[in-house]
CSV table of C-alpha atoms and ligand atoms in Angstrom, one decimal:
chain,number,residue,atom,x,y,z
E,12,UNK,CA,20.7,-34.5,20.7
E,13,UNK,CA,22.6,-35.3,24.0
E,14,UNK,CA,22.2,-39.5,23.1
E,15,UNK,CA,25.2,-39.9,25.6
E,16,UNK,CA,23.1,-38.9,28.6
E,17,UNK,CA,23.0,-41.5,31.3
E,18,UNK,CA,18.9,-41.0,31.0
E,19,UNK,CA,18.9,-42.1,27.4
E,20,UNK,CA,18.3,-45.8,27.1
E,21,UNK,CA,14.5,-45.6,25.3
E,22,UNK,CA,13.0,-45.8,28.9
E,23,UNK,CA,14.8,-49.0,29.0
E,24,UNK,CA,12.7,-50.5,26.8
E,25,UNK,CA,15.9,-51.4,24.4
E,26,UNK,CA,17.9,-52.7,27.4
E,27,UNK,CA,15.5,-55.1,28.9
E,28,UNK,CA,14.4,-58.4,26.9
E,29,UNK,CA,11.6,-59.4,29.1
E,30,UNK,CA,9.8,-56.8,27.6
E,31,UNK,CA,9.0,-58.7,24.6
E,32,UNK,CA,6.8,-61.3,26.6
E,33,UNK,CA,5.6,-59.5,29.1
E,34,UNK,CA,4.3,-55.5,27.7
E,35,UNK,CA,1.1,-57.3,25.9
E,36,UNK,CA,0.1,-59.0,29.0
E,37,UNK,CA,0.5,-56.3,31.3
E,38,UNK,CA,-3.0,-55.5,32.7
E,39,UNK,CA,-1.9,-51.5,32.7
E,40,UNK,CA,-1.4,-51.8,28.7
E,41,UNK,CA,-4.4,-54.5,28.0
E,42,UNK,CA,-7.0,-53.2,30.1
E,43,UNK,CA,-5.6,-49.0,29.0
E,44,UNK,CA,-8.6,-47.1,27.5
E,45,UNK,CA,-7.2,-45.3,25.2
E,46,UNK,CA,-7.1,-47.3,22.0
E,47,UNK,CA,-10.9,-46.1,20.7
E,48,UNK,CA,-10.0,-42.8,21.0
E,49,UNK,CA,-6.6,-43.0,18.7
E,50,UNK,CA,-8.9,-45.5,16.5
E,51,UNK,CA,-11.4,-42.6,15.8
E,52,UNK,CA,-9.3,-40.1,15.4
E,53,UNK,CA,-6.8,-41.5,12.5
E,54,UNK,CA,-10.1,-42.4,11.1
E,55,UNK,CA,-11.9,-38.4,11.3
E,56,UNK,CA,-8.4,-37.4,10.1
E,57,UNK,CA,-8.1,-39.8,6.7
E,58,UNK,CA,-4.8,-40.4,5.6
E,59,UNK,CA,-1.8,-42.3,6.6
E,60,UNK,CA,-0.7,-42.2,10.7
E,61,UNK,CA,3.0,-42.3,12.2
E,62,UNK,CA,2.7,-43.6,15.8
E,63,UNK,CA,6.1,-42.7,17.4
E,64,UNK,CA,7.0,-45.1,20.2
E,65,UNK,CA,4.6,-47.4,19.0
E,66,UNK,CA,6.1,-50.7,20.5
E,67,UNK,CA,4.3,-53.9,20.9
E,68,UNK,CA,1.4,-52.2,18.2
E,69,UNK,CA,-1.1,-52.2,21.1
E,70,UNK,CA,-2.8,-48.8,18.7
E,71,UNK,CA,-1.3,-49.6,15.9
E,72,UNK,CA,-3.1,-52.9,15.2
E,73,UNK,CA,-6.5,-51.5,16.2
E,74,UNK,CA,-5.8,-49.0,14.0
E,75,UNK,CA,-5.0,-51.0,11.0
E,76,UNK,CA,-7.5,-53.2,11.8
E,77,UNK,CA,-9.8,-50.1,11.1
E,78,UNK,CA,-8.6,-49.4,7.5
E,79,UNK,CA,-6.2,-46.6,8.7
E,80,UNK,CA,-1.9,-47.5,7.6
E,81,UNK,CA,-0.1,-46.5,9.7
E,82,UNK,CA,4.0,-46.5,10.6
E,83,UNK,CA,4.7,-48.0,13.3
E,84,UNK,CA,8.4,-46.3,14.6
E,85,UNK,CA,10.1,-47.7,17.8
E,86,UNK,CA,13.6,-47.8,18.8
E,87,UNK,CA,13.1,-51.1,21.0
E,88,UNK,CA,14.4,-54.2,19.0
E,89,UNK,CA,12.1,-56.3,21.8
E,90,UNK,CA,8.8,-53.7,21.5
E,91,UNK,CA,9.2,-54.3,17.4
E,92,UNK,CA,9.8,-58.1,17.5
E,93,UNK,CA,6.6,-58.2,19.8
E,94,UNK,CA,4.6,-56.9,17.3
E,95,UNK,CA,6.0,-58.5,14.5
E,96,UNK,CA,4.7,-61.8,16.1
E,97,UNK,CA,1.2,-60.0,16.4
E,98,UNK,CA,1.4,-59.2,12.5
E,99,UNK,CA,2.0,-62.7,11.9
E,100,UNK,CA,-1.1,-63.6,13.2
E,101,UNK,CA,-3.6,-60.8,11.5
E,102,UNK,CA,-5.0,-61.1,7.8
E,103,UNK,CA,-2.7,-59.9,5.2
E,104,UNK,CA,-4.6,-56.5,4.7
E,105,UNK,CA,-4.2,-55.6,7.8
E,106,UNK,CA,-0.8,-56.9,8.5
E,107,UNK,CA,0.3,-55.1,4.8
E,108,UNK,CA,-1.2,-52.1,6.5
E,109,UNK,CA,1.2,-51.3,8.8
E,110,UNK,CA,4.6,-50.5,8.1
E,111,UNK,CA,7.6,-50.7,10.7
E,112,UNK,CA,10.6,-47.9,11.1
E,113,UNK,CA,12.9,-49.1,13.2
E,114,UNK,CA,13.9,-45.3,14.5
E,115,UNK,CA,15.1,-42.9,17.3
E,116,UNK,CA,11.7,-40.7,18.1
E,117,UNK,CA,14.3,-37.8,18.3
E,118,UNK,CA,15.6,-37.5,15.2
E,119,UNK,CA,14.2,-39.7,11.8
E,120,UNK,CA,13.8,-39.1,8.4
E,121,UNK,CA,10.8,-41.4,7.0
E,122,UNK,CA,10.9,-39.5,3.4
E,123,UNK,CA,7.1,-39.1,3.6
E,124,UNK,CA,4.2,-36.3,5.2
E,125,UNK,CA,1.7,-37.5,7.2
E,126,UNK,CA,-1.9,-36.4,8.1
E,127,UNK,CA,-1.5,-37.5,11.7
E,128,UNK,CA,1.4,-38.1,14.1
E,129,UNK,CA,0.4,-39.1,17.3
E,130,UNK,CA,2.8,-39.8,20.2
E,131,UNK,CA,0.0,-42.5,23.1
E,132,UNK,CA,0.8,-43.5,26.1
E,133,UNK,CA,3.5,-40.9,27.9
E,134,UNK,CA,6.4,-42.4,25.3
E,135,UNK,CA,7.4,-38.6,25.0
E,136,UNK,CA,8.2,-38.4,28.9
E,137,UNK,CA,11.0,-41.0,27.5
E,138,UNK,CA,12.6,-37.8,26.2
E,139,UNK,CA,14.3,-36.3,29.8
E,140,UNK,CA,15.4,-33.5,28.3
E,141,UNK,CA,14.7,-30.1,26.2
E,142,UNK,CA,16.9,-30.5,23.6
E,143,UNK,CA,15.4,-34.6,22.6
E,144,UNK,CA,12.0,-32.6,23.5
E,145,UNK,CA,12.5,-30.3,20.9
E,146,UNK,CA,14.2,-32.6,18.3
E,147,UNK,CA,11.7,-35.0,18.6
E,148,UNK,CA,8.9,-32.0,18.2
E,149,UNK,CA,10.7,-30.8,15.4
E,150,UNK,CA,11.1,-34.1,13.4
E,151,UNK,CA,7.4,-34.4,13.7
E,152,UNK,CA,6.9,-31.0,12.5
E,153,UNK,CA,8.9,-32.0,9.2
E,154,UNK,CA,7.0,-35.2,8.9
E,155,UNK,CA,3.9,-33.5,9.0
E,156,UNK,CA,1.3,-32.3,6.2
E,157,UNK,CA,0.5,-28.8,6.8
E,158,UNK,CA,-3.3,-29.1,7.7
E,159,UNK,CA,-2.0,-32.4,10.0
E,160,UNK,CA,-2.5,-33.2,13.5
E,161,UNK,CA,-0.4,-33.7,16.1
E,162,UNK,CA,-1.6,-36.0,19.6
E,163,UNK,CA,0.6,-36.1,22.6
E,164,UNK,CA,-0.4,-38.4,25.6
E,165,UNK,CA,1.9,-37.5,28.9
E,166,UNK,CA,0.5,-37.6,32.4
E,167,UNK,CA,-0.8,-34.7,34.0
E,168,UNK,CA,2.1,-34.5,36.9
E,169,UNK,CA,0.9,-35.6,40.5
E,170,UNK,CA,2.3,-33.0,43.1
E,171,UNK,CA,1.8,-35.6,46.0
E,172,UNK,CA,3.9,-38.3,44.5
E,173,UNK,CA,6.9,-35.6,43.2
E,174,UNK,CA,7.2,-34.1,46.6
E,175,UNK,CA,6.5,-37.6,48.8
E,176,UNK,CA,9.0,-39.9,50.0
E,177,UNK,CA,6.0,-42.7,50.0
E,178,UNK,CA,6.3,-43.4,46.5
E,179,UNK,CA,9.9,-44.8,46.6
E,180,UNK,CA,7.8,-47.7,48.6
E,181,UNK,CA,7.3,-50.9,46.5
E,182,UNK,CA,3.4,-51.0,45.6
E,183,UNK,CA,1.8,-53.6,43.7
E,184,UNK,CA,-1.2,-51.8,41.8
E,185,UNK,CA,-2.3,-55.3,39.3
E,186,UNK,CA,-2.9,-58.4,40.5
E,187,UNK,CA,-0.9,-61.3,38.9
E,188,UNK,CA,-1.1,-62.3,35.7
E,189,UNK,CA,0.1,-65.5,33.2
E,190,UNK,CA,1.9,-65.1,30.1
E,191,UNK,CA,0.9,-67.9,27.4
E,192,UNK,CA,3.4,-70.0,28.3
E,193,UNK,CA,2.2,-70.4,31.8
E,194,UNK,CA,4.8,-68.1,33.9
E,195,UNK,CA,3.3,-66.4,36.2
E,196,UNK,CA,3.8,-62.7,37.2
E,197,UNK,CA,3.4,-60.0,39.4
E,198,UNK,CA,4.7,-56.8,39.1
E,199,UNK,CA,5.4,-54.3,41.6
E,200,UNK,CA,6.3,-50.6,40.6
E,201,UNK,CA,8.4,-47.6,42.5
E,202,UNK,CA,9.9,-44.5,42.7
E,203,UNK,CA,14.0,-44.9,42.9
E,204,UNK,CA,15.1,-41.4,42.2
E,205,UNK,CA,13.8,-37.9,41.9
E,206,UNK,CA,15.5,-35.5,39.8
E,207,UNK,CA,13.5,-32.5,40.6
E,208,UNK,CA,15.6,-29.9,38.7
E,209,UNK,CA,15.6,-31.7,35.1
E,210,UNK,CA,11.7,-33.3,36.4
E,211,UNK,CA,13.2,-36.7,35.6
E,212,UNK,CA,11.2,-39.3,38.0
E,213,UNK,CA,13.2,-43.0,37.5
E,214,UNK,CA,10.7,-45.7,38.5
E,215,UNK,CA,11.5,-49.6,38.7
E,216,UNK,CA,9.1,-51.8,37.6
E,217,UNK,CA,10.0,-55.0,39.5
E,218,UNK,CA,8.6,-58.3,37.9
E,219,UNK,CA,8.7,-61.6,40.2
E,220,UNK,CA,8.5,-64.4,37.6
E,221,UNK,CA,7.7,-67.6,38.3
E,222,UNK,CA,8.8,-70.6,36.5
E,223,UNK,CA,7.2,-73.7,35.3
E,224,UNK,CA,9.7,-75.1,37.2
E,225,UNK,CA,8.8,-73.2,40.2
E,226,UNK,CA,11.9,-70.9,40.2
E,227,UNK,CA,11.3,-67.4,41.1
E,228,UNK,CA,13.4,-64.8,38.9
E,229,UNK,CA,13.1,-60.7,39.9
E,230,UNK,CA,13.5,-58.8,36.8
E,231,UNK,CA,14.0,-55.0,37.2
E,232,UNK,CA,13.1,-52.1,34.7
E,233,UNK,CA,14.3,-48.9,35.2
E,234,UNK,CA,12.5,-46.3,33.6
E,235,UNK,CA,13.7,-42.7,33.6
E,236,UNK,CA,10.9,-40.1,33.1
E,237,UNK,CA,10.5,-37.0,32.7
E,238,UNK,CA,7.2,-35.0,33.8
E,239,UNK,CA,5.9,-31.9,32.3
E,240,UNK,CA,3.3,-29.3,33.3
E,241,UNK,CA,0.3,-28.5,31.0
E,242,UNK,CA,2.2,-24.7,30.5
E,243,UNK,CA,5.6,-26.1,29.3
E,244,UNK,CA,3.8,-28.4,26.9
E,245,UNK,CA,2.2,-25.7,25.4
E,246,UNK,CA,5.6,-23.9,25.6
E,247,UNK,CA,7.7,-26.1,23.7
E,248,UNK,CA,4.8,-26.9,21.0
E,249,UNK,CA,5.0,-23.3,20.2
E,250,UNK,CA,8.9,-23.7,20.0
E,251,UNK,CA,8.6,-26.1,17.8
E,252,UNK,CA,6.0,-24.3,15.8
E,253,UNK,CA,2.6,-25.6,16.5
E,254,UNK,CA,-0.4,-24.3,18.3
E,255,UNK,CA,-2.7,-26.3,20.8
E,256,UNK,CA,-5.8,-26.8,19.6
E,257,UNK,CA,-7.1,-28.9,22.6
E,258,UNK,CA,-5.9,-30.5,25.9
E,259,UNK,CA,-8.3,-33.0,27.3
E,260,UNK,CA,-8.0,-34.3,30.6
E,261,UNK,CA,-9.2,-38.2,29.7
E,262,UNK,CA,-10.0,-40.0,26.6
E,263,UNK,CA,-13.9,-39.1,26.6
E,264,UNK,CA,-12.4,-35.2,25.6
E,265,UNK,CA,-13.5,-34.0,28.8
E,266,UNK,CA,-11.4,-30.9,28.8
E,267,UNK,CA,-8.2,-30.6,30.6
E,268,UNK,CA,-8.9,-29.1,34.3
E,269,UNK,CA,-12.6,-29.8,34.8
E,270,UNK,CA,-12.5,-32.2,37.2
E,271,UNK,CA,-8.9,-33.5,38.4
E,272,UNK,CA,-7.3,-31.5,41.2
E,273,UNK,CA,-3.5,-30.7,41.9
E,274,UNK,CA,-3.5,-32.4,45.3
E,275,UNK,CA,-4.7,-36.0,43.3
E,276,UNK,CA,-2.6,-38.5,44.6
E,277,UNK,CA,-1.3,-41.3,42.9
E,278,UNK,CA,0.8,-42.1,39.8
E,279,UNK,CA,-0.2,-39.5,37.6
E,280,UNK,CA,-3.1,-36.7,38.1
E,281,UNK,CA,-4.8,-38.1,35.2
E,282,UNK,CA,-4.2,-37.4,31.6
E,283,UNK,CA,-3.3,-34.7,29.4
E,284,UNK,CA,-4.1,-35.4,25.6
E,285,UNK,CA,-2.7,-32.6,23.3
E,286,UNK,CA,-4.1,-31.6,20.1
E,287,UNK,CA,-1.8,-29.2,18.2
E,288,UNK,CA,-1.3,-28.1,14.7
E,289,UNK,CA,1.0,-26.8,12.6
E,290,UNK,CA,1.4,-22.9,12.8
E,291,UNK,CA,4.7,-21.6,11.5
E,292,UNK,CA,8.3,-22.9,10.9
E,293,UNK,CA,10.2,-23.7,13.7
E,294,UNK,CA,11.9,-21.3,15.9
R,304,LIG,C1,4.9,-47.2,27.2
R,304,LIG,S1,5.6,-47.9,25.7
R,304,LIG,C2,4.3,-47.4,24.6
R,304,LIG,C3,4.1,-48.3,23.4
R,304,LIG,C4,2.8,-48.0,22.6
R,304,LIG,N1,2.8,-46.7,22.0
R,304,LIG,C5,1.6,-48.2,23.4
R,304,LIG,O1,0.8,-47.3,23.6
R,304,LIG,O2,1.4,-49.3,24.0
R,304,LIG,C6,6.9,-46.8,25.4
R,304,LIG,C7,7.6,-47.0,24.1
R,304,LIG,O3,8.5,-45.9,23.8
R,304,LIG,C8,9.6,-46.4,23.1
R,304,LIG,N2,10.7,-45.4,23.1
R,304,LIG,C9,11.3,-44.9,24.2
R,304,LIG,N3,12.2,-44.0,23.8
R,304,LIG,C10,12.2,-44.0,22.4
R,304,LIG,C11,12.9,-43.2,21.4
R,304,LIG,N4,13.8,-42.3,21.7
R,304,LIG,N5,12.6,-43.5,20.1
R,304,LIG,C12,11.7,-44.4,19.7
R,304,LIG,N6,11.0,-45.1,20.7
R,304,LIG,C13,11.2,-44.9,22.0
R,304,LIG,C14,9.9,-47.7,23.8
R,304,LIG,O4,10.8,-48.6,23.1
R,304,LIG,C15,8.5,-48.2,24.1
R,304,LIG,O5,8.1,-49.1,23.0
C-alpha cells in the first residue's frame, strides 16, 4: 500500500467536515438511481453484505431496511457519523441490522465471509493507484465466500472530458438546495488537474454556503480520481482472482456497450456495473 501518496486522503472525504451535512442532501446522491438495483441484488444473493465505502448509508439503509445485514465499512469519520444519525432515527431491527467498520477499503480484516461485497457509486476510483487497486481487490477476495459476488460501480471514462480543457471550467450541474437547518447551497464542480499517465482526474467540488445570517462561505473539495477502462477492470479482477460475469452499462442491466458511445460527453460515459466471482487464488 503506498498510504503516503499525496492522492491518498479517502477522496477527501476524511479531510473535509462539511461532508457530514451536506453528502445526504446532495441532489446527485438523493435523486442517484442506483439504490433498487443493490436492494435486489443483496436480496437474490441471501446472506450478509459488506458495502466498502459505504459512507452516509445512502445503500446501506435501503438495504437493511429490506431484511438484508449488512457492514457498513468507511474510512470517513464525517461519512460514518452521518449515518449514525440516520440509524438513530430507524426502528431498532433495522438500525441492529447494520453493523459499522470503521476501515481502510485497501486493506481490513473483518474476521467474517460474506455472500456479497459490493463496492456503489465509483468509491473504488478513490483508489489512484494499482497497488491500493489490487489490495483493495484482494481484501475482498479474502472476505468473500467462495460461491459470493462481487459488484463494482466506476464510471465508464468520457474521452471528451479527459482530453478537453473545458472541463477545468466551473459548471454548476444541480440547482440549489437547503440543508435542514436552512443554509442554503449551491455547488459547482471542476476539473483542476489531469494526471493522464497514472488516469488520476482531481475535481473540486466548490460549495457556496449561505448562512442564516446571510454570510456566504466557499467550501472546496478536492477529489482525486482515478479512471479506468472496461479492459483494465477486467484485467486487475483476474489479478486479483475473479472472473467477470457481467458489465452492465446502467442500473436496468442493459449490457455494457449497447448504447453509450466513446465520443459521450460529459462527466462520465455512463456506467459500468461489474459482476465478478471468485475463480482462483490470487496471483
Ligand atoms: C461517493 S461516496 C459513496 C458513499 C456510498 N457508498 C454511496 O453510494 O452513497 C465515497 C466514499 O468512499 C469513502 N472512501 C474513500 N476512500 C476510502 C478508503 N480507502 N477506504 C474506505 N472508504 C473510503 C469515502 O469516505 C466516501 O464515504
Amino acid at each position: 500500500m503506498s498510504a503516503e501518496s499525496p492522492h491518498h486522503h479517502a477522496g477527501g472525504y476524511a479531510d473535509f467536515p462539511f461532508v457530514q451535512y451536506v453528502y445526504d442532501h446532495l441532489p446527485a446522491a438523493k435523486h442517484r438511481r442506483d439504490v433498487d438495483f443493490h436492494v435486489e441484488i443483496a436480496k437474490q444473493i441471501g446472506g450478509e453484505v459488506l458495502e466498502l465505502a459505504a459512507g452516509s448509508g445512502r445503500i446501506a439503509i435501503p438495504t437493511a431496511r429490506a431484511g438484508v445485514p449488512i457492514t457498513a465499512l468507511d474510512l470517513s469519520t464525517y461519512m460514518l457519523a452521518a449515518l449514525q444519525e440516520s440509524l438513530a432515527r430507524e426502528p431498532k431491527e433495522v438500525s441492529e441490522r447494520v453493523r459499522i467498520a470503521e476501515a481502510d477499503m485497501r486493506q481490513f480484516d473483518l474476521g467474517v465471509r460474506y455472500q456479497l461485497i459490493t463496492i456503489p457509486f465509483y468509491s473504488f476510483q478513490h483508489l489512484t493507484e494499482t497497488d491500493d487497486q489490487l489490495a483493495c481487490l484482494r481484501s475482498c477476495h479474502r472476505h468473500l465466500a467462495d460461491d459470493g459476488r462481487l459488484v463494482i460501480n466506476v464510471t465508464n471514462p468520457s474521452l471528451p472530458r479527459i482530453v478537453s480543457g473545458k472541463s477545468f471550467d466551473e459548471i454548476q450541474p444541480e440547482p440549489e438546495f437547503k440543508l435542514p437547518d436552512g443554509r442554503s447551497v449551491i455547488r459547482k464542480i471542476r476539473d483542476s488537474k489531469k494526471d493522464l499517465v497514472n488516469q488520476v482526474i482531481t475535481s473540486e467540488f466548490i460549495y457556496l454556503v449561505t448562512n442564516l445570517d446571510g454570510n456566504q462561505e466557499r467550501l472546496v473539495h478536492e477529489l482525486p480520481m482515478r479512471y479506468i477502462f472496461r479492459n483494465e477492470m477486467e484485467h486487475l479482477l483476474a489479478r486479483a482472482g475473479f472472473a467477470v460475469e457481467a458489465i452492465y452499462e446502467d442500473f436496468q442491466k442493459t449490457p455494457f456497450g449497447t448504447r453509450h458511445s466513446i465520443n459521450e460527453a460529459g462527466w462520465s460515459a455512463g456506467e459500468m456495473i461489474v459482476v465478478a466471482k471468485k475463480c482462483a487464488a490470487t496471483a
